[in-house]
mmCIF file of C-alpha atoms in Angstrom:
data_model
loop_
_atom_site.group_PDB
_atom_site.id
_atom_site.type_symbol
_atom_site.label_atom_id
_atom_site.label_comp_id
_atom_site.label_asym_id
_atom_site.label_seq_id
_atom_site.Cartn_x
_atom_site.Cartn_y
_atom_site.Cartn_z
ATOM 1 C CA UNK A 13 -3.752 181.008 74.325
ATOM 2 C CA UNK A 14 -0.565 180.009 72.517
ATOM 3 C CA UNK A 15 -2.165 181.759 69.612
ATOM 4 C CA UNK A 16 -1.708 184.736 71.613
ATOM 5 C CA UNK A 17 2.277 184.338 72.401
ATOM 6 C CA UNK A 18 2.587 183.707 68.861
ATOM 7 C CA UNK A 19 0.748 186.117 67.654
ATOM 8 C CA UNK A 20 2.575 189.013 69.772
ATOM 9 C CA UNK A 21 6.300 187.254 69.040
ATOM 10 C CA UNK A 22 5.579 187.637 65.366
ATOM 11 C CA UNK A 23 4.390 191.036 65.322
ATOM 12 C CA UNK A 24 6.051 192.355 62.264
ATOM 13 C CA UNK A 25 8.058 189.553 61.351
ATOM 14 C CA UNK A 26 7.742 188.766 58.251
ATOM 15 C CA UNK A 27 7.746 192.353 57.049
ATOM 16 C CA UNK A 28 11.098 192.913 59.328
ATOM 17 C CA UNK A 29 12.641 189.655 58.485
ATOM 18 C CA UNK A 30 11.774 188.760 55.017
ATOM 19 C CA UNK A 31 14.805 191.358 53.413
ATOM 20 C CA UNK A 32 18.304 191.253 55.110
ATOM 21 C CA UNK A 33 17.423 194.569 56.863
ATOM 22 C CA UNK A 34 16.774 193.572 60.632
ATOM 23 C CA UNK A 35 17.905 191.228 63.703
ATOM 24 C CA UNK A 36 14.815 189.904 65.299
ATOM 25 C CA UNK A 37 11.107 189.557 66.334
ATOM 26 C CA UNK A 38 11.582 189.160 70.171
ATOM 27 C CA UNK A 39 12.945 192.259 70.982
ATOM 28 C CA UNK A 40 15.686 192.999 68.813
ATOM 29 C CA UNK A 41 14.032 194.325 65.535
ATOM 30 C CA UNK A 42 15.360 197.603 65.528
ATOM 31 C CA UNK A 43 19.385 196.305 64.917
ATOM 32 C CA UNK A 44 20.592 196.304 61.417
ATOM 33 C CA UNK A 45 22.331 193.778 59.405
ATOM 34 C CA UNK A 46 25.129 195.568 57.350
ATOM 35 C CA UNK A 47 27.205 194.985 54.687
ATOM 36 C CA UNK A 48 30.536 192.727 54.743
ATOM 37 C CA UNK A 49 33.198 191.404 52.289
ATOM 38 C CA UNK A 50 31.981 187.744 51.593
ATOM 39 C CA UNK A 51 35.495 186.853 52.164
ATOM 40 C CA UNK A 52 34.858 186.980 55.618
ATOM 41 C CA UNK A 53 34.842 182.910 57.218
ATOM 42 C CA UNK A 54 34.081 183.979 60.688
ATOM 43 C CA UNK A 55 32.222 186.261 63.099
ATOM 44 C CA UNK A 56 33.768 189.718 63.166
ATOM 45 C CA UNK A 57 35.108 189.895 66.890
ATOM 46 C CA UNK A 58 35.814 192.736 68.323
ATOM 47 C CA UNK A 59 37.030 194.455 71.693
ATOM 48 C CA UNK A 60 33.447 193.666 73.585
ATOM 49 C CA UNK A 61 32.883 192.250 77.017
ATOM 50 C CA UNK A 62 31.439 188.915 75.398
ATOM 51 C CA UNK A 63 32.703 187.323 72.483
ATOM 52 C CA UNK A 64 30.100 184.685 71.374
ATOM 53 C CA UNK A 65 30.840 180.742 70.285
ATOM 54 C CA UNK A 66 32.975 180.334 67.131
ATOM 55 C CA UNK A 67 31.090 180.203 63.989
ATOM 56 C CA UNK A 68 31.141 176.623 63.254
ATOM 57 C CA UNK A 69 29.455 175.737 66.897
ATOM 58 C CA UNK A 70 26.989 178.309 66.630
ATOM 59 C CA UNK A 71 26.172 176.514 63.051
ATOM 60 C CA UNK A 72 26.064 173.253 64.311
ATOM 61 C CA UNK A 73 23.598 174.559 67.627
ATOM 62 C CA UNK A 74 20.986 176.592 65.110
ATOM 63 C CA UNK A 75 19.654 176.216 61.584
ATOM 64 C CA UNK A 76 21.016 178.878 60.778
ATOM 65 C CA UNK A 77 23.518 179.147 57.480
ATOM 66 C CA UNK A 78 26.802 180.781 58.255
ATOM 67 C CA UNK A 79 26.072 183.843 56.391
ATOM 68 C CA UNK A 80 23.241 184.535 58.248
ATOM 69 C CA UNK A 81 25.025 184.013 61.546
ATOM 70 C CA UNK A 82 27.712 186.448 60.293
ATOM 71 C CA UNK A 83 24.853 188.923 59.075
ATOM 72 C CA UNK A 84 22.835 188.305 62.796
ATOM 73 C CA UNK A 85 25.925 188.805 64.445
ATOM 74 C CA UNK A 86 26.974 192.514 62.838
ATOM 75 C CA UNK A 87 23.408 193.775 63.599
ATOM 76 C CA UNK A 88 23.579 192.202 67.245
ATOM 77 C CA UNK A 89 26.995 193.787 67.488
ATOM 78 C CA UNK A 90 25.665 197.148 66.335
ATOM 79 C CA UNK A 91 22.995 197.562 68.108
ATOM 80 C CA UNK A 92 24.569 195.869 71.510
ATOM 81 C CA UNK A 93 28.628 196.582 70.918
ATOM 82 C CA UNK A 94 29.398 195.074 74.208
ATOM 83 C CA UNK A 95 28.066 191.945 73.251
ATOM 84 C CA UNK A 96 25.714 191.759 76.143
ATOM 85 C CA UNK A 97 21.964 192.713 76.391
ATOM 86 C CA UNK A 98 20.831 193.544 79.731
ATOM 87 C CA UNK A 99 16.974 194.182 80.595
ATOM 88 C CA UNK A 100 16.371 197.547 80.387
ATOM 89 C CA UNK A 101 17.751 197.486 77.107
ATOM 90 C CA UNK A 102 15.643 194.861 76.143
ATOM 91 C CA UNK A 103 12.647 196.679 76.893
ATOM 92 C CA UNK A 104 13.395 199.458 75.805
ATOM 93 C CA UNK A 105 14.073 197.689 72.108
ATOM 94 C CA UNK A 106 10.770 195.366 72.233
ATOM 95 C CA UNK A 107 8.918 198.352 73.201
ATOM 96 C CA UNK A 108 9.199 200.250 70.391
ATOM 97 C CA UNK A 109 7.083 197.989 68.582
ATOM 98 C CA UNK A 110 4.143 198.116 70.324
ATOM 99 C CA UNK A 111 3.696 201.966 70.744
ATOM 100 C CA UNK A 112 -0.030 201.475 71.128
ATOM 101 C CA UNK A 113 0.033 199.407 74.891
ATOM 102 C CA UNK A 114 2.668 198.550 77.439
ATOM 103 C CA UNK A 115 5.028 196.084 76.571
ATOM 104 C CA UNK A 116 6.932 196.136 79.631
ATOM 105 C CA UNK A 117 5.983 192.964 81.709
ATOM 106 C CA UNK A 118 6.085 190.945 78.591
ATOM 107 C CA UNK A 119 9.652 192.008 77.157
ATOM 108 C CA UNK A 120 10.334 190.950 80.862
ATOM 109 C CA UNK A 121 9.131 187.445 80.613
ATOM 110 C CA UNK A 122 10.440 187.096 77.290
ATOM 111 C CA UNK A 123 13.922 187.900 78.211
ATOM 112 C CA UNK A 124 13.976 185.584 81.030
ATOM 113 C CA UNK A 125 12.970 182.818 78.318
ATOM 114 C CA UNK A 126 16.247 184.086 75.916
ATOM 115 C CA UNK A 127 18.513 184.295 79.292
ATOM 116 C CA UNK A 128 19.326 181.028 79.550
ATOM 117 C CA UNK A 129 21.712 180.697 81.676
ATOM 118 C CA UNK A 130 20.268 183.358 83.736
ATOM 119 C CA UNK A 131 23.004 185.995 84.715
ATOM 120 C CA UNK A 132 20.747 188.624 83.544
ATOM 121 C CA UNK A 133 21.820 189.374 80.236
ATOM 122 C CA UNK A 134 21.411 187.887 76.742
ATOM 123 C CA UNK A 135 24.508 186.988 74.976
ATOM 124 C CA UNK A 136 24.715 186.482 70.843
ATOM 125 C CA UNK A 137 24.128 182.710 71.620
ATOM 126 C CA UNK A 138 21.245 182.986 73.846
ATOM 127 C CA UNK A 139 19.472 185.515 70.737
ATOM 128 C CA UNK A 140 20.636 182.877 68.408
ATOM 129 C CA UNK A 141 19.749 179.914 69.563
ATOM 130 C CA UNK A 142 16.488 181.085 70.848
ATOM 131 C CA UNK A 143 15.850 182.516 67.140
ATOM 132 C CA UNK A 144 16.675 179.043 65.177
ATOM 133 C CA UNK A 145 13.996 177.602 67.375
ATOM 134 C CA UNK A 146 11.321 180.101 66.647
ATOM 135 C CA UNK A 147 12.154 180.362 63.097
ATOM 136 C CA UNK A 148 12.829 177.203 62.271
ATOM 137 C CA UNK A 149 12.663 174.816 64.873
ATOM 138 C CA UNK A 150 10.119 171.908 65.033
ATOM 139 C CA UNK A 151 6.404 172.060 66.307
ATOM 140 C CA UNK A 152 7.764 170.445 69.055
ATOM 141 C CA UNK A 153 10.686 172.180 69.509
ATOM 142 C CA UNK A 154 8.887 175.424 69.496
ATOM 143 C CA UNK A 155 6.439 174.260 72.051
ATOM 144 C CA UNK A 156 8.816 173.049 74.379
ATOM 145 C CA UNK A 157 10.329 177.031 74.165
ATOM 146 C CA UNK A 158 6.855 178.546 74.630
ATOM 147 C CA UNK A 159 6.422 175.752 77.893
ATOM 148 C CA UNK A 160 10.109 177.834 78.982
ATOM 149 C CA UNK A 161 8.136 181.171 78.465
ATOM 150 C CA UNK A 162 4.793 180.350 80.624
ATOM 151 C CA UNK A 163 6.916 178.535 83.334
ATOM 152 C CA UNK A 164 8.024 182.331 84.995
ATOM 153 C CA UNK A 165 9.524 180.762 87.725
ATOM 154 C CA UNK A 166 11.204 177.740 85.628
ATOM 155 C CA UNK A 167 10.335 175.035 88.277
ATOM 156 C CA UNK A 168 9.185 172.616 85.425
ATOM 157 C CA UNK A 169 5.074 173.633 85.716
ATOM 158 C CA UNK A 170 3.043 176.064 84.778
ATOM 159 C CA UNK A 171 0.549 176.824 87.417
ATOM 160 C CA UNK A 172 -2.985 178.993 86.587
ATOM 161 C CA UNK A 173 -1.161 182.672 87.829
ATOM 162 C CA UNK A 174 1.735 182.183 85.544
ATOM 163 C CA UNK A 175 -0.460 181.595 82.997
ATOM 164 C CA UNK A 176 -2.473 184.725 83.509
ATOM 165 C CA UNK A 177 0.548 186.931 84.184
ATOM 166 C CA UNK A 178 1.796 185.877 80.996
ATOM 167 C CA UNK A 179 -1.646 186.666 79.213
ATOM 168 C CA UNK A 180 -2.279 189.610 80.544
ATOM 169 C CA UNK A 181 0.933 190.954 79.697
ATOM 170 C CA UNK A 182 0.067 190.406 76.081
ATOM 171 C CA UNK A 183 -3.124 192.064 76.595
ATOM 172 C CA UNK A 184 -1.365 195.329 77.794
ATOM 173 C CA UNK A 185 1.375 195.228 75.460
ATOM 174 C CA UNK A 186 -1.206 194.752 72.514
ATOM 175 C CA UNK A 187 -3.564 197.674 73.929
ATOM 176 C CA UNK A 188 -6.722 198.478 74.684
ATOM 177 C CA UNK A 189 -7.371 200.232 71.953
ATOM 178 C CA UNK A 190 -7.488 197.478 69.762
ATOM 179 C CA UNK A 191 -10.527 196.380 67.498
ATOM 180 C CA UNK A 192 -13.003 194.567 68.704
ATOM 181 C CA UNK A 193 -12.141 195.825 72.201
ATOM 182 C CA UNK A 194 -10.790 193.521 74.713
ATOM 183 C CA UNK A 195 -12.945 193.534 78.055
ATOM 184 C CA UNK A 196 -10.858 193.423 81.214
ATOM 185 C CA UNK A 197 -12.085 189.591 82.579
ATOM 186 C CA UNK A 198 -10.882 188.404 79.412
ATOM 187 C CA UNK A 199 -7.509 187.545 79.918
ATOM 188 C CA UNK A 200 -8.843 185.605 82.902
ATOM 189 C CA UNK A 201 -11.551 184.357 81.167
ATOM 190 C CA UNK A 202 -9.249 182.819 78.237
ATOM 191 C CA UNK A 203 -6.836 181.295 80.536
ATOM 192 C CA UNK A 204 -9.369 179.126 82.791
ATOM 193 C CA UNK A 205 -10.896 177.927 79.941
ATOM 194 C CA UNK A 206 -7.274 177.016 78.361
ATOM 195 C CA UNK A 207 -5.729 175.874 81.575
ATOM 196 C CA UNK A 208 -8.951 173.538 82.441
ATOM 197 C CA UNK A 209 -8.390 172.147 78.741
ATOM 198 C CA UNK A 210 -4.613 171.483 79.593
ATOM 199 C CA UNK A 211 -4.728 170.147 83.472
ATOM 200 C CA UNK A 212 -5.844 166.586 82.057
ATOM 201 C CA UNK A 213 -5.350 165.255 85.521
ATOM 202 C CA UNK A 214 -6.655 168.230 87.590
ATOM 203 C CA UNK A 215 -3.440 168.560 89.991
ATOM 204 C CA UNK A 216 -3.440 172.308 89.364
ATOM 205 C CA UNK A 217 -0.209 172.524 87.600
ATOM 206 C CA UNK A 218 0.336 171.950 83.854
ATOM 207 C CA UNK A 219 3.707 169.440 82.834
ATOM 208 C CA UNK A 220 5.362 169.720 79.476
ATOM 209 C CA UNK A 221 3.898 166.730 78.490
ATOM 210 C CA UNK A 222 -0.057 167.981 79.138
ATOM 211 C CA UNK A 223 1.345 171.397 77.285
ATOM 212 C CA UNK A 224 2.940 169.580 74.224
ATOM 213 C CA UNK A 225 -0.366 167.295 73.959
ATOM 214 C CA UNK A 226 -2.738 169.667 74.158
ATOM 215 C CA UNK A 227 -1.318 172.151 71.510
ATOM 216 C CA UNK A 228 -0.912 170.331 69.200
ATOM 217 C CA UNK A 229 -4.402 169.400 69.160
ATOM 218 C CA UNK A 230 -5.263 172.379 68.748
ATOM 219 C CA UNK A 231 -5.599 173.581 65.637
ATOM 220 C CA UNK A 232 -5.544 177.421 66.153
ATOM 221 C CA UNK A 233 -2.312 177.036 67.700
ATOM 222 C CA UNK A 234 -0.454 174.603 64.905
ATOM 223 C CA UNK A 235 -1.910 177.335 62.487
ATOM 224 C CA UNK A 236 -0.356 180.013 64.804
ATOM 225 C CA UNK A 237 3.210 177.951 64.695
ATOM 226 C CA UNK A 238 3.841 178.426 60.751
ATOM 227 C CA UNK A 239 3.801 182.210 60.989
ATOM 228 C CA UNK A 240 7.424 181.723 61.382
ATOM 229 C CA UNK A 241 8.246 179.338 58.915
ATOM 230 C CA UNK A 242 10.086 181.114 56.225
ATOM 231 C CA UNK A 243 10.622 184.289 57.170
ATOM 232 C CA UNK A 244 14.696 184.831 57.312
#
């Protein structure tokens, strides 16, 4: 199940991420680094609607080095120049890498877990921060984000439906063309045998705590977490 997420986050990451060539593997891909003076010692801030955290607080919030902040920050700025990315835009951007299915309701739930302060719209910090963690955040840290993801309507549980709507949303974006063919009951079919594996105390809902535990138990999803070890 968390194989899954991970498995459609990282969809070309390491070949998009592993030069200096693109922004990101949740949805922003497609925007550019470019080149600078290396004289520069802080974002380049231009006339946008948002102007993101100073450099040194967005260092101290990530793991990310301050080139690569400056470097994320001129591809986020190209592809976005108002500093904000709404929704549609979103979509529209994640899309593009998964020609072969329907990556609309996932993009969806995905930006809702990068909007965190949820004004509907991802700012250079939200993309940033959210990055560090999948990149190079800890097991646990990563977990805890993926708990964000699967809990749509961020009460603090994941219940069985948001758990399917989140699966089957990777099944359409991957395709139903893939090989071996997905049947439709799967998605179903993974996520009561997952969420029956998680609900230790069988209340119906899953807590951070039964989420946390129960990944990293398993190995297929530990295995699943170093795919983004590495790749910036």
């Amino acid at each position: 199940m968390m194989g899954a997420v991970m498995a459609a986050l990282s969809v070309e990451a390491r070949r998009r991420l592993s030069r200096p060539s693109c922004l990101s593997h949740c949805g922003h891909a497609a925007a550019r680094y470019h080149r600078s003076d290396s004289s520069d010692s802080d974002l380049e801030l231009s006339t946008v609607r948002h102007q993101p955290e100073g450099l040194d607080q967005l260092q101290a919030q990530t793991k990310f080095t301050r080139k690569e902040l400056q470097s994320l920050y001129r591809g986020f700025k190209n592809e976005c120049p108002s500093g904000l990315v709404d929704e549609e835009t979103f979509k529209s951007i994640y899309s593009q890498f998964f020609p072969q299915g329907d990556a609309t309701t996932y993009a969806h739930f995905l930006f809702n877990a990068f909007d965190l302060d949820r004004n509907g719209s991802i700012r250079f910090e939200d993309f940033v921060i959210g990055l560090s963690v999948l990149l190079r955040g800890s097991v646990t840290e990563k977990l805890n984000w993926a708990f964000n993801l699967y809990d749509i309507n961020k009460d603090g549980y994941i219940t069985k439906e948001e758990m399917l709507a989140i699966m089957k949303s990777i099944y359409d974006m991957m395709g139903r063309y893939t090989y071996p063919c997905v049947r439709d009951e799967a998605p179903s079919e993974h996520v009561d045998k997952f969420f029956q594996k998680m609900d230790r105390n069988r209340d119906g809902v899953v807590t951070i705590e039964e989420f946390i535990e129960t990944c990293q138990k398993d190995e297929n999803i530990m295995n699943s977490m170093q795919l983004f070890e590495n790749v910036i």
